[in-house]
Coordinates of C-alpha atoms and ligand atoms in Angstrom, one line a residue:
X17 CA 14.1 -13.3 -18.1
X18 CA 10.6 -13.6 -16.7
X19 CA 9.9 -14.1 -13.0
X20 CA 6.8 -16.1 -13.7
X21 CA 6.5 -19.4 -11.9
X22 CA 3.3 -21.0 -10.8
X23 CA 1.9 -20.3 -7.4
X24 CA 2.1 -24.0 -6.5
X25 CA 5.7 -24.3 -7.5
X26 CA 6.6 -21.3 -5.4
X27 CA 4.7 -22.5 -2.3
X28 CA 6.5 -25.9 -2.5
X29 CA 9.6 -25.9 -0.2
X30 CA 9.3 -22.1 0.3
X31 CA 11.9 -20.7 2.6
X32 CA 12.9 -17.0 3.3
X33 CA 16.4 -18.1 2.7
X34 CA 15.6 -17.9 -1.0
X35 CA 15.6 -14.1 -0.5
X36 CA 18.6 -14.1 1.8
X37 CA 20.7 -16.0 -0.7
X38 CA 19.8 -13.7 -3.6
X39 CA 20.7 -10.7 -1.4
X40 CA 23.9 -12.4 -0.2
X41 CA 22.9 -12.3 3.4
X42 CA 23.6 -14.8 6.1
X43 CA 22.3 -15.0 9.6
X44 CA 24.4 -12.6 11.8
X45 CA 25.7 -10.5 8.9
X46 CA 25.5 -6.7 8.8
X47 CA 22.3 -5.7 6.9
X48 CA 21.6 -2.1 6.0
X49 CA 18.8 -1.2 3.7
X50 CA 20.6 2.0 2.6
X51 CA 23.5 0.0 1.4
X52 CA 21.4 -2.6 -0.3
X53 CA 19.4 0.0 -2.2
X54 CA 22.4 1.9 -3.6
X55 CA 26.0 0.8 -2.9
X56 CA 25.3 -2.9 -3.6
X57 CA 23.5 -2.1 -6.9
X58 CA 26.6 -0.1 -7.9
X59 CA 28.9 -2.9 -6.9
X60 CA 26.8 -5.2 -9.1
X61 CA 27.8 -3.1 -12.1
X62 CA 24.7 -0.9 -12.3
X63 CA 26.2 2.4 -11.0
X64 CA 25.2 4.2 -14.2
X65 CA 21.7 2.7 -14.5
X66 CA 18.9 5.2 -13.8
X67 CA 17.4 4.8 -10.3
X68 CA 15.0 7.7 -10.2
X69 CA 13.3 9.8 -12.9
X70 CA 11.5 12.5 -11.1
X71 CA 8.9 14.9 -12.5
X72 CA 7.5 17.9 -10.7
X73 CA 5.0 20.7 -11.5
X74 CA 5.2 22.0 -15.1
X75 CA 7.1 19.0 -16.3
X76 CA 10.4 19.9 -14.4
X77 CA 12.5 16.8 -14.5
X78 CA 15.4 15.4 -12.5
X79 CA 17.3 12.1 -13.1
X80 CA 19.5 10.1 -10.7
X81 CA 21.6 7.0 -11.4
X82 CA 22.2 4.4 -8.7
X83 CA 25.6 6.1 -8.2
X84 CA 23.9 9.4 -7.7
X85 CA 21.7 7.8 -5.1
X86 CA 24.7 6.3 -3.4
X87 CA 26.6 9.5 -3.3
X88 CA 23.7 11.8 -2.3
X89 CA 22.5 9.4 0.5
X90 CA 26.1 9.4 1.8
X91 CA 25.9 13.2 1.8
X92 CA 22.7 13.1 3.9
X93 CA 24.3 10.6 6.3
X94 CA 27.5 12.7 6.7
X95 CA 25.6 15.9 7.2
X96 CA 23.3 14.3 9.9
X97 CA 26.3 12.7 11.6
X98 CA 28.1 16.0 11.6
X99 CA 25.2 17.3 13.7
X100 CA 25.8 14.6 16.3
X101 CA 22.9 12.4 15.2
X102 CA 23.5 8.8 16.2
X103 CA 22.1 5.4 15.4
X104 CA 18.6 4.9 16.7
X105 CA 17.8 8.6 16.8
X106 CA 14.5 9.3 15.1
X107 CA 14.7 11.5 12.1
X108 CA 11.5 12.7 10.5
X109 CA 11.2 13.1 6.8
X110 CA 8.5 15.7 6.1
X111 CA 8.5 16.5 2.4
X112 CA 6.5 16.2 -0.8
X113 CA 7.6 13.5 -3.1
X114 CA 10.8 15.3 -4.0
X115 CA 14.1 13.4 -4.7
X116 CA 15.5 14.5 -1.2
X117 CA 12.7 12.4 0.4
X118 CA 13.7 9.2 -1.4
X119 CA 17.4 9.8 -1.0
X120 CA 17.3 11.3 2.5
X121 CA 15.4 8.2 3.6
X122 CA 18.4 6.0 2.6
X123 CA 20.8 8.5 4.2
X124 CA 19.1 8.3 7.5
X125 CA 19.2 4.5 7.4
X126 CA 22.9 4.5 6.4
X127 CA 23.8 6.1 9.7
X128 CA 21.7 3.6 11.6
X129 CA 19.2 6.3 12.6
X130 CA 15.4 5.5 12.4
X131 CA 13.5 7.1 9.5
X132 CA 10.1 8.5 10.5
X133 CA 8.4 9.5 7.3
X134 CA 5.3 11.7 7.7
X135 CA 2.8 12.7 5.0
X136 CA 3.6 16.3 4.0
X137 CA -0.1 17.3 4.0
X138 CA -0.3 16.7 7.8
X139 CA -1.1 19.8 9.8
X140 CA 0.7 20.9 12.9
X141 CA -1.3 18.8 15.3
X142 CA -1.0 15.6 13.4
X143 CA 2.7 16.3 13.1
X144 CA 3.1 17.1 16.7
X145 CA 1.6 14.0 18.3
X146 CA 3.8 11.8 16.1
X147 CA 7.0 13.7 16.8
X148 CA 6.2 13.8 20.4
X149 CA 5.6 10.1 20.7
X150 CA 8.9 9.3 18.9
X151 CA 10.8 12.1 20.6
X152 CA 12.2 12.9 17.2
X153 CA 15.7 14.6 17.1
X154 CA 15.5 16.2 13.7
X155 CA 13.0 16.9 11.0
X156 CA 14.0 17.2 7.3
X157 CA 11.6 19.4 5.4
X158 CA 10.9 22.0 2.7
X159 CA 10.6 25.7 3.0
X160 CA 6.8 25.5 2.3
X161 CA 6.3 23.2 5.3
X162 CA 8.5 25.1 7.8
X163 CA 5.5 27.2 9.0
X164 CA 3.8 24.1 10.4
X165 CA 7.0 23.0 12.2
X166 CA 7.5 26.4 13.7
X167 CA 4.1 26.1 15.4
X168 CA 5.2 23.2 17.5
X169 CA 8.8 24.1 18.3
X170 CA 8.0 25.5 21.7
X171 CA 6.3 22.3 22.9
X172 CA 8.9 20.0 21.4
X173 CA 12.1 20.3 23.4
X174 CA 13.5 17.1 22.0
X175 CA 13.5 18.4 18.4
X176 CA 16.9 19.8 18.0
X177 CA 17.1 20.5 14.3
X178 CA 14.8 21.6 11.5
X179 CA 16.7 20.9 8.3
X180 CA 15.4 22.7 5.2
X181 CA 16.5 21.1 1.9
X182 CA 15.4 23.9 -0.5
X183 CA 16.3 27.1 1.3
X184 CA 16.7 30.0 -1.1
X185 CA 19.1 31.8 1.1
X186 CA 16.7 34.7 1.5
X187 CA 14.3 34.4 4.4
X188 CA 16.3 34.5 7.7
X189 CA 16.5 31.2 9.6
X190 CA 14.9 30.9 13.0
X191 CA 15.9 29.0 16.1
X192 CA 17.0 25.4 15.4
X193 CA 16.8 25.8 11.7
X194 CA 19.5 24.7 9.3
X195 CA 19.9 24.3 5.6
X196 CA 21.1 21.4 3.6
X197 CA 21.5 21.5 -0.1
X198 CA 21.9 18.0 -1.4
X199 CA 23.4 19.0 -4.8
X200 CA 26.1 21.3 -3.6
X201 CA 27.0 19.6 -0.4
X202 CA 30.5 18.2 -0.7
X203 CA 30.7 14.4 -1.2
X204 CA 32.1 12.9 2.0
X205 CA 35.3 11.0 1.8
X206 CA 35.4 7.5 3.3
X207 CA 31.8 7.6 4.4
X208 CA 31.1 4.6 6.6
X209 CA 27.8 3.0 6.8
X210 CA 26.6 2.1 10.3
X211 CA 26.8 -1.7 10.8
X212 CA 23.1 -2.3 11.5
X213 CA 22.1 -5.9 12.1
X214 CA 18.9 -7.8 11.2
X215 CA 17.0 -6.5 14.3
X216 CA 18.3 -2.9 14.2
X217 CA 15.4 -0.5 13.9
X218 CA 14.9 1.0 10.4
X219 CA 11.6 2.7 9.9
X220 CA 8.9 4.1 12.1
X221 CA 5.6 4.6 10.4
X222 CA 2.6 6.0 12.2
X223 CA -0.8 4.4 11.8
X224 CA -4.2 5.3 13.2
X225 CA -6.3 3.1 15.4
X226 CA -9.9 3.5 16.8
X227 CA -8.8 4.7 20.2
X228 CA -5.8 6.6 21.5
X229 CA -3.1 8.4 19.6
X230 CA -1.6 7.1 16.4
X231 CA 0.8 4.2 17.0
X232 CA 4.4 4.1 15.8
X233 CA 5.0 0.9 13.9
X234 CA 8.6 -0.1 14.4
X235 CA 10.3 -2.0 11.6
X236 CA 13.8 -3.4 11.3
X237 CA 16.5 -3.7 8.6
X238 CA 15.7 -7.4 8.2
X239 CA 12.3 -6.4 6.7
X240 CA 14.3 -6.2 3.4
X241 CA 14.1 -9.9 3.1
X242 CA 10.3 -9.8 2.7
X243 CA 10.2 -6.6 0.7
X244 CA 12.7 -7.8 -1.8
X245 CA 11.0 -11.1 -2.6
X246 CA 7.5 -9.8 -2.6
X247 CA 8.6 -7.0 -5.0
X248 CA 10.1 -9.6 -7.3
X249 CA 7.3 -12.1 -7.3
X250 CA 4.1 -10.0 -6.8
X251 CA 5.1 -6.7 -8.5
X252 CA 7.1 -8.9 -10.9
X253 CA 9.8 -6.3 -11.4
X254 CA 12.4 -7.2 -14.0
X255 CA 15.6 -5.6 -15.1
X256 CA 14.3 -3.3 -17.8
X257 CA 11.1 -2.3 -16.1
X258 CA 10.2 1.3 -15.6
X259 CA 8.3 1.2 -12.4
X260 CA 5.7 3.7 -11.1
X261 CA 4.5 3.4 -7.5
X262 CA 2.0 6.1 -7.0
X263 CA 2.1 6.0 -3.2
X264 CA 3.7 8.7 -1.1
X265 CA 6.6 7.6 1.1
X266 CA 4.7 9.3 4.0
X267 CA 2.8 6.0 4.0
X268 CA 4.1 2.4 4.1
X269 CA 3.5 1.5 0.5
X270 CA 5.7 4.4 -0.5
X271 CA 8.7 3.2 1.5
X272 CA 8.4 -0.7 1.4
X273 CA 7.7 -0.6 -2.4
X274 CA 8.3 3.0 -3.5
X275 CA 11.9 2.9 -2.2
X276 CA 13.1 -0.4 -0.7
X277 CA 11.6 -3.0 -2.9
X278 CA 12.4 -1.5 -6.3
X279 CA 15.9 -0.2 -5.5
X280 CA 17.1 -3.3 -3.7
X281 CA 16.3 -5.0 -7.0
X282 CA 18.2 -2.3 -9.0
X283 CA 15.0 -1.2 -10.9
X284 CA 14.4 2.2 -12.4
X285 CA 11.5 4.0 -10.9
X286 CA 9.7 7.2 -11.9
X287 CA 7.9 9.6 -9.5
X288 CA 5.3 12.2 -10.4
X289 CA 5.2 14.9 -7.7
X290 CA 2.0 16.6 -8.8
X291 CA -1.7 16.2 -7.8
X292 CA -4.0 13.6 -9.4
X293 CA -5.7 14.0 -12.8
X294 CA -6.5 11.3 -15.3
X295 CA -4.9 13.2 -18.1
X296 CA -1.7 14.0 -16.3
X297 CA -1.4 10.4 -15.1
X298 CA -1.9 8.9 -18.6
X299 CA 0.5 11.4 -20.0
X300 CA 3.1 10.4 -17.4
X301 CA 2.7 6.7 -18.3
X302 CA 3.1 7.5 -22.0
X303 CA 6.0 9.9 -21.6
X304 CA 8.0 7.7 -19.1
X305 CA 7.0 4.4 -20.8
X306 CA 5.9 3.0 -17.5
X307 CA 5.8 -0.8 -17.6
X308 CA 4.8 -1.7 -14.0
X309 CA 2.2 0.4 -12.2
X310 CA 1.4 0.0 -8.5
X311 CA -1.5 2.1 -7.4
X312 CA -4.7 2.2 -5.3
X313 CA -8.4 1.6 -5.8
X314 CA -9.4 5.2 -5.2
X315 CA -7.1 6.3 -8.1
X316 CA -8.5 3.5 -10.3
X317 CA -12.1 4.5 -9.5
X318 CA -11.3 8.1 -10.4
X319 CA -9.8 6.9 -13.7
X320 CA -12.9 4.9 -14.3
X321 CA -15.0 8.0 -13.7
X322 CA -12.9 9.9 -16.2
X323 CA -14.0 7.4 -18.7
X324 CA -12.9 5.1 -21.6
X325 CA -12.5 7.8 -24.2
X326 CA -9.6 9.7 -22.5
X327 CA -7.6 6.4 -22.3
X328 CA -7.7 6.2 -26.1
X329 CA -5.9 9.5 -26.5
X330 CA -2.7 8.1 -25.0
X331 CA -0.3 5.4 -25.9
X332 CA -0.2 3.2 -22.9
X333 CA 1.2 0.2 -24.7
X334 CA 4.3 0.1 -22.5
X335 CA 2.2 -1.2 -19.5
X336 CA 2.9 -4.8 -18.7
X337 CA 1.7 -5.4 -15.2
X338 CA -0.6 -3.5 -12.8
X339 CA -1.2 -4.0 -9.1
X340 CA -3.3 -2.3 -6.4
X341 CA -3.4 -2.0 -2.7
X342 CA -4.9 -0.2 0.3
X343 CA -8.6 -0.7 0.1
X344 CA -11.1 -3.1 -1.4
X345 CA -10.6 -3.3 -5.2
X346 CA -14.1 -4.0 -6.5
X347 CA -14.4 -6.5 -9.3
X348 CA -15.9 -3.8 -11.6
X349 CA -12.5 -2.0 -11.4
X350 CA -10.6 -5.1 -12.2
X351 CA -12.8 -5.9 -15.2
X352 CA -12.8 -2.3 -16.4
X353 CA -9.0 -2.1 -16.3
X354 CA -8.7 -5.2 -18.3
X355 CA -11.1 -3.8 -20.9
X356 CA -9.4 -0.4 -21.3
X357 CA -5.7 -1.1 -20.6
X358 CA -5.8 -4.7 -21.8
X359 CA -4.4 -5.7 -18.5
X360 CA -6.3 -6.2 -15.2
X361 CA -5.2 -4.5 -11.9
X362 CA -4.2 -7.3 -9.5
X363 CA -5.2 -6.7 -5.9
X364 CA -2.9 -7.4 -2.9
X365 CA -3.4 -6.9 0.8
X366 CA -1.2 -6.0 3.7
X367 CA -0.8 -3.1 6.2
X368 CA 1.7 -0.8 7.9
X369 CA 2.2 -3.4 10.6
X370 CA 2.9 -6.3 8.2
X371 CA 5.6 -4.3 6.4
X372 CA 5.2 -6.3 3.2
X373 CA 2.6 -7.9 1.0
X374 CA 0.7 -10.7 2.7
X375 CA -2.1 -11.8 0.4
X376 CA -1.9 -11.3 -3.3
X377 CA -2.8 -12.0 -6.9
X378 CA 0.2 -12.1 -9.1
X379 CA 1.5 -13.4 -12.5
X380 CA 1.6 -17.2 -12.4
X381 CA -1.7 -17.3 -10.4
X382 CA -5.3 -17.5 -11.6
X383 CA -6.9 -14.1 -10.7
X384 CA -10.4 -13.9 -9.3
X385 CA -11.7 -10.4 -9.7
X386 CA -12.9 -9.1 -6.3
X387 CA -10.6 -11.4 -4.3
X388 CA -7.4 -10.2 -2.7
X389 CA -5.7 -13.4 -3.8
X390 CA -3.9 -16.0 -1.8
X391 CA -1.2 -15.8 1.0
X392 CA 2.3 -15.1 -0.3
X393 CA 4.4 -18.2 -0.1
X394 CA 5.8 -18.7 3.4
X395 CA 2.8 -16.8 5.0
X396 CA 0.4 -18.9 7.1
X397 CA -2.9 -17.1 6.9
X398 CA -6.4 -18.0 8.2
X399 CA -9.8 -16.6 9.0
X400 CA -10.5 -17.2 12.6
X401 CA -13.6 -17.0 14.9
X402 CA -13.8 -13.7 16.6
X403 CA -14.3 -15.2 20.1
X404 CA -12.4 -18.5 20.1
X405 CA -9.7 -17.5 17.5
X406 CA -9.9 -21.0 16.0
X407 CA -9.6 -21.2 12.2
X408 CA -12.9 -21.4 10.4
X409 CA -12.4 -24.4 8.0
X410 CA -15.7 -24.0 6.2
X411 CA -15.3 -22.1 2.9
X412 CA -17.1 -18.8 2.7
X413 CA -17.4 -18.4 6.5
X414 CA -16.6 -14.8 7.6
X415 CA -14.1 -14.3 10.4
X416 CA -11.0 -12.3 11.4
X417 CA -8.0 -12.4 9.1
X418 CA -5.1 -14.0 11.1
X419 CA -1.4 -14.5 10.3
X420 CA 1.1 -16.8 12.0
X421 CA 3.9 -14.4 13.1
X422 CA 7.4 -14.9 11.8
X423 CA 7.8 -13.3 8.3
X424 CA 10.8 -10.9 8.1
X425 CA 9.0 -7.6 7.7
X426 CA 6.5 -8.0 10.6
X427 CA 6.6 -5.0 12.9
X428 CA 8.6 -5.5 16.0
X429 CA 6.5 -3.4 18.3
X430 CA 4.5 -0.2 18.6
X431 CA 6.8 2.6 19.7
X432 CA 6.6 2.9 23.5
X433 CA 3.4 0.9 23.5
X434 CA 4.2 -2.8 23.9
X435 CA 0.8 -3.3 25.6
X436 CA -1.2 -2.5 22.4
X437 CA 1.3 -4.5 20.4
X438 CA 0.7 -7.5 22.5
X439 CA -3.1 -7.1 22.3
X440 CA -2.9 -7.8 18.5
X441 CA -1.9 -11.4 19.2
X442 CA -4.4 -14.1 20.1
X443 CA -3.7 -17.8 20.3
X444 CA -0.3 -17.3 18.4
X445 CA -2.1 -15.5 15.6
X446 CA -1.4 -11.9 14.7
X447 CA -4.8 -10.2 14.0
X448 CA -4.6 -7.3 11.5
X449 CA -8.1 -6.1 12.4
X450 CA -9.9 -7.0 9.2
X451 CA -12.7 -9.5 8.4
X452 CA -12.7 -11.8 5.4
X453 CA -13.7 -15.2 4.1
X454 CA -11.7 -17.9 2.3
X455 CA -13.1 -19.8 -0.7
X456 CA -12.6 -23.4 -1.7
X457 CA -9.5 -22.6 -3.6
X458 CA -7.9 -20.7 -0.7
X459 CA -8.6 -17.2 -2.1
X460 CA -9.3 -14.5 0.4
X461 CA -12.3 -12.2 0.1
X462 CA -12.3 -8.9 2.0
X463 CA -15.4 -8.1 4.0
X464 CA -14.5 -5.0 6.2
X465 CA -12.5 -3.7 9.1
X466 CA -13.2 -5.0 12.5
X467 CA -12.9 -1.6 14.1
X468 CA -14.1 2.0 13.6
X469 CA -11.1 3.2 11.7
X470 CA -12.0 5.1 8.5
X471 CA -10.3 4.1 5.3
X472 CA -10.6 7.1 3.0
X473 CA -9.0 6.6 -0.4
X474 CA -6.6 4.0 1.1
X475 CA -5.6 6.2 4.0
X476 CA -6.5 5.3 7.6
X477 CA -8.1 8.1 9.7
X478 CA -8.8 7.6 13.4
X479 CA -12.2 8.8 14.4
X480 CA -10.7 9.5 17.8
X481 CA -8.1 11.9 16.4
X482 CA -10.8 13.9 14.5
X483 CA -13.2 13.9 17.5
X484 CA -10.4 15.2 19.8
X485 CA -9.5 17.9 17.3
X486 CA -13.2 18.9 16.9
X487 CA -13.5 19.5 20.6
X488 CA -10.8 22.2 20.3
X489 CA -13.0 24.2 18.0
X490 CA -14.7 27.0 19.9
X491 CA -18.2 26.1 18.8
X492 CA -18.2 22.3 19.3
X493 CA -19.5 20.8 22.5
X494 CA -19.5 17.1 21.6
X495 CA -18.8 15.1 18.5
X496 CA -18.9 11.6 16.9
X497 CA -17.0 10.8 13.8
X498 CA -17.8 7.9 11.4
X499 CA -17.3 6.8 7.8
X500 CA -19.8 7.8 5.2
X501 CA -20.1 6.0 1.9
X502 CA -18.4 7.7 -1.1
X503 CA -18.3 6.6 -4.7
X504 CA -14.7 7.3 -5.3
X505 CA -13.0 7.3 -1.9
X506 CA -15.1 4.4 -0.7
X507 CA -15.3 6.1 2.7
X508 CA -15.1 9.7 3.7
X509 CA -15.2 11.4 7.2
X510 CA -18.5 12.5 8.5
X511 CA -18.9 14.4 11.8
X512 CA -21.9 14.6 14.1
X513 CA -21.7 17.6 16.2
X514 CA -23.5 19.2 19.1
X515 CA -22.9 23.0 19.5
X516 CA -22.1 25.0 22.6
X517 CA -24.8 27.5 23.7
X518 CA -24.8 30.6 21.6
X519 CA -23.6 29.0 18.3
X520 CA -26.0 28.3 15.4
X521 CA -25.3 26.0 12.5
X522 CA -24.8 28.0 9.2
X523 CA -22.4 27.8 6.2
X524 CA -19.8 30.0 7.8
X525 CA -19.6 27.7 10.8
X526 CA -19.4 24.6 8.7
X527 CA -16.5 26.1 6.7
X528 CA -14.8 27.2 9.8
X529 CA -15.0 23.7 11.4
X530 CA -13.9 22.0 8.1
X531 CA -10.9 24.3 7.7
X532 CA -10.0 23.9 11.3
X533 CA -9.6 20.1 10.9
X534 CA -7.9 20.4 7.5
X535 CA -5.2 22.7 8.9
X536 CA -4.8 20.9 12.2
X537 CA -4.9 17.4 11.0
X538 CA -4.9 17.0 7.2
X539 CA -7.2 17.2 4.2
X540 CA -7.9 13.5 4.5
X541 CA -9.2 13.9 8.1
X542 CA -11.4 16.9 7.2
X543 CA -15.1 16.0 7.5
X544 CA -16.9 16.1 4.1
X545 CA -20.1 16.5 5.9
X546 CA -21.1 17.9 9.3
X547 CA -24.5 17.0 10.8
X548 CA -25.6 19.1 13.7
X549 CA -27.6 17.2 16.3
X550 CA -29.2 18.1 19.6
X551 CA -27.6 15.1 21.3
X552 CA -25.5 12.1 20.5
X553 CA -26.5 8.5 21.3
X554 CA -24.7 7.2 24.3
X555 CA -24.3 4.0 26.3
X556 CA -25.3 4.0 30.0
X557 CA -21.7 4.7 30.9
X558 CA -21.7 7.8 28.7
X559 CA -19.7 6.4 25.8
X560 CA -20.8 7.7 22.4
X561 CA -22.3 4.9 20.3
X562 CA -20.4 5.5 17.1
X563 CA -21.6 2.2 15.6
X564 CA -25.2 3.3 15.7
X565 CA -24.4 6.4 13.7
X566 CA -22.3 4.3 11.4
X567 CA -25.0 1.8 10.7
X568 CA -27.4 4.7 9.9
X569 CA -25.0 6.1 7.3
X570 CA -24.6 2.8 5.6
X571 CA -28.3 1.9 5.8
X572 CA -27.6 -1.2 7.9
X573 CA -29.8 -2.9 10.3
X574 CA -29.1 -1.6 13.8
X575 CA -30.6 -4.5 15.5
X576 CA -30.3 -5.0 19.2
X577 CA -28.7 -1.8 20.6
X578 CA -28.0 -3.4 24.0
X579 CA -25.2 -5.3 22.3
X580 CA -23.9 -2.1 20.9
X581 CA -23.7 -0.7 24.4
X582 CA -21.2 -3.4 25.4
X583 CA -18.9 -2.7 22.5
X584 CA -15.7 -1.1 23.3
Ligands
LIG611 C1 -5.5 -1.5 6.0 C2 -4.1 -1.2 6.1 C3 -0.3 -1.5 3.0 C4 -1.1 -0.8 2.1 C5 -1.4 0.6 2.5 C6 -2.4 0.7 3.6 C7 -6.9 -2.1 4.3 C8 -5.2 -2.8 2.6 C9 -6.4 -3.9 1.2 C10 -7.0 -4.6 0.1 C11 -9.1 -4.4 1.2 C12 -7.3 -3.4 2.2 C13 -7.1 -3.0 5.4 C14 -5.8 -3.0 6.1 N1 -6.5 -2.7 3.1 N2 -5.2 -3.5 1.4 N3 -6.3 -5.1 -0.9 N4 -8.4 -4.8 0.2 N5 -8.6 -3.6 2.2 O1 -1.7 0.4 4.8 O2 -2.6 2.3 6.2 O3 -1.7 0.3 7.3 O4 -3.9 0.2 6.1 O5 -6.0 -1.1 4.7 O6 -8.1 -2.6 6.3 O7 -5.8 -3.4 7.5 P1 -2.4 0.9 6.2

């Protein structure tokens, strides 16, 4: 049966209780995402339905039914409990997109602990600041990533366990290290799921801001109510779909829609745990007969670059619906996808903090290429003036995107940082930090971010984090980090650097600085260009004027620099 109903119809009399009813949830009930994504689906008679089709390097394949997901997540839960891990303890998942990541995530939630997924390409410094902030009790990881964890053990007294899911029994284990083999671990008898309630913490995702360390966005089990319904209506998932969400669960799309949304609906998903190439992606769609594909603009632009001819070499006729998130989806990409796949990618907008899709194009709506779409039913959204925070009623006027708080998946706070959390609200609006305009028909058009955060290929990078790391390089005296335009990734990291006495810019130094950041932070944060300067532009109070450098990179009018000086 199709989910397609017109936008207007859905907006009329919308209430989140629609989702609560479908999930059989009533106010005050126990609600546990781990249970909803596995046990409940089995109880609904879908125990033998495939939940996960996983493919790794060289075409290696693993398949799991919903019953396998239920049993294996119970195993994870029982194992963690056996170590003395309790509800609300933070458990970091630091793995590639292997089955243990998806299943372990549910296992953590089942014991009421808080899942802290971190992107496996993070270097030891990125990892450390996030574990430190959350005072994480245990980290679940793979052999190949243990080296990075070992580097921070000494300065992480709270971290009691390093759990390796793929240990080969050969290399000796070091202090605090344990092994857990999901397949061979004995199925626990009478495993009891922790009775989490709507407001019990579930997931802690870290996101980068302009200033300060990354912030831990705290979500709760009740977020399911938004994630379930947005998956159903925007991603339009239906019983027989084969769903492919290309996002990594180290980021919010990979958990909200790559685990929770699809599995709470009992939908089969497939995962490709290899790097990107146009041919391997098309081959995957053909082989797995993907019907619904949720991806990101950078991937789409890379596919565009690979050209139209390669598309013709594959049978992609299984595709039924395509959606995109994470960065601006230019109208060319929408039009191109319609031309080559016969279906257009439909853009949607949200962020780590909102927990679920906020503005979207979806089946049943007129799509306008280049627009992010309209607010999801039940979401009150506006564009407000940046000083008065009053809604701008005139169509086409650019202002700050604003949401009226109250949807189920909204973050509940920033971990140990209530002050910054509060600063995101003005006049009863939550401000996500983006600029946009609204047209006559209520469609939102993205303009840009309202801060200096760099969005590279759909991943946010904090200039502050990169600048701080650069200062630890022996040759660097001062630095300023800004976004630089890029054809595929939209933005990439560029660093302006002044050198300490005795150092000269050359290729070796450039490589050394780039590698330093790649290892410490991540490949995303690595500057793609380093420009050596004698001095950096500063305000009277000595603050580096990043915006001046940014404007130069983008060929923008710099205008009155005295106003730049006031900018915080
Ligand atoms: C930021 C959130 C939740 C998706 C993964 C990223 C930008 C997101 C769009 C879009 C233009 C977009 C915004 C937002 N963004 N979607 N459709 N068009 N920009 O989550 O890492 O928290 O990043 O990504 O700037 O605030 P995130």
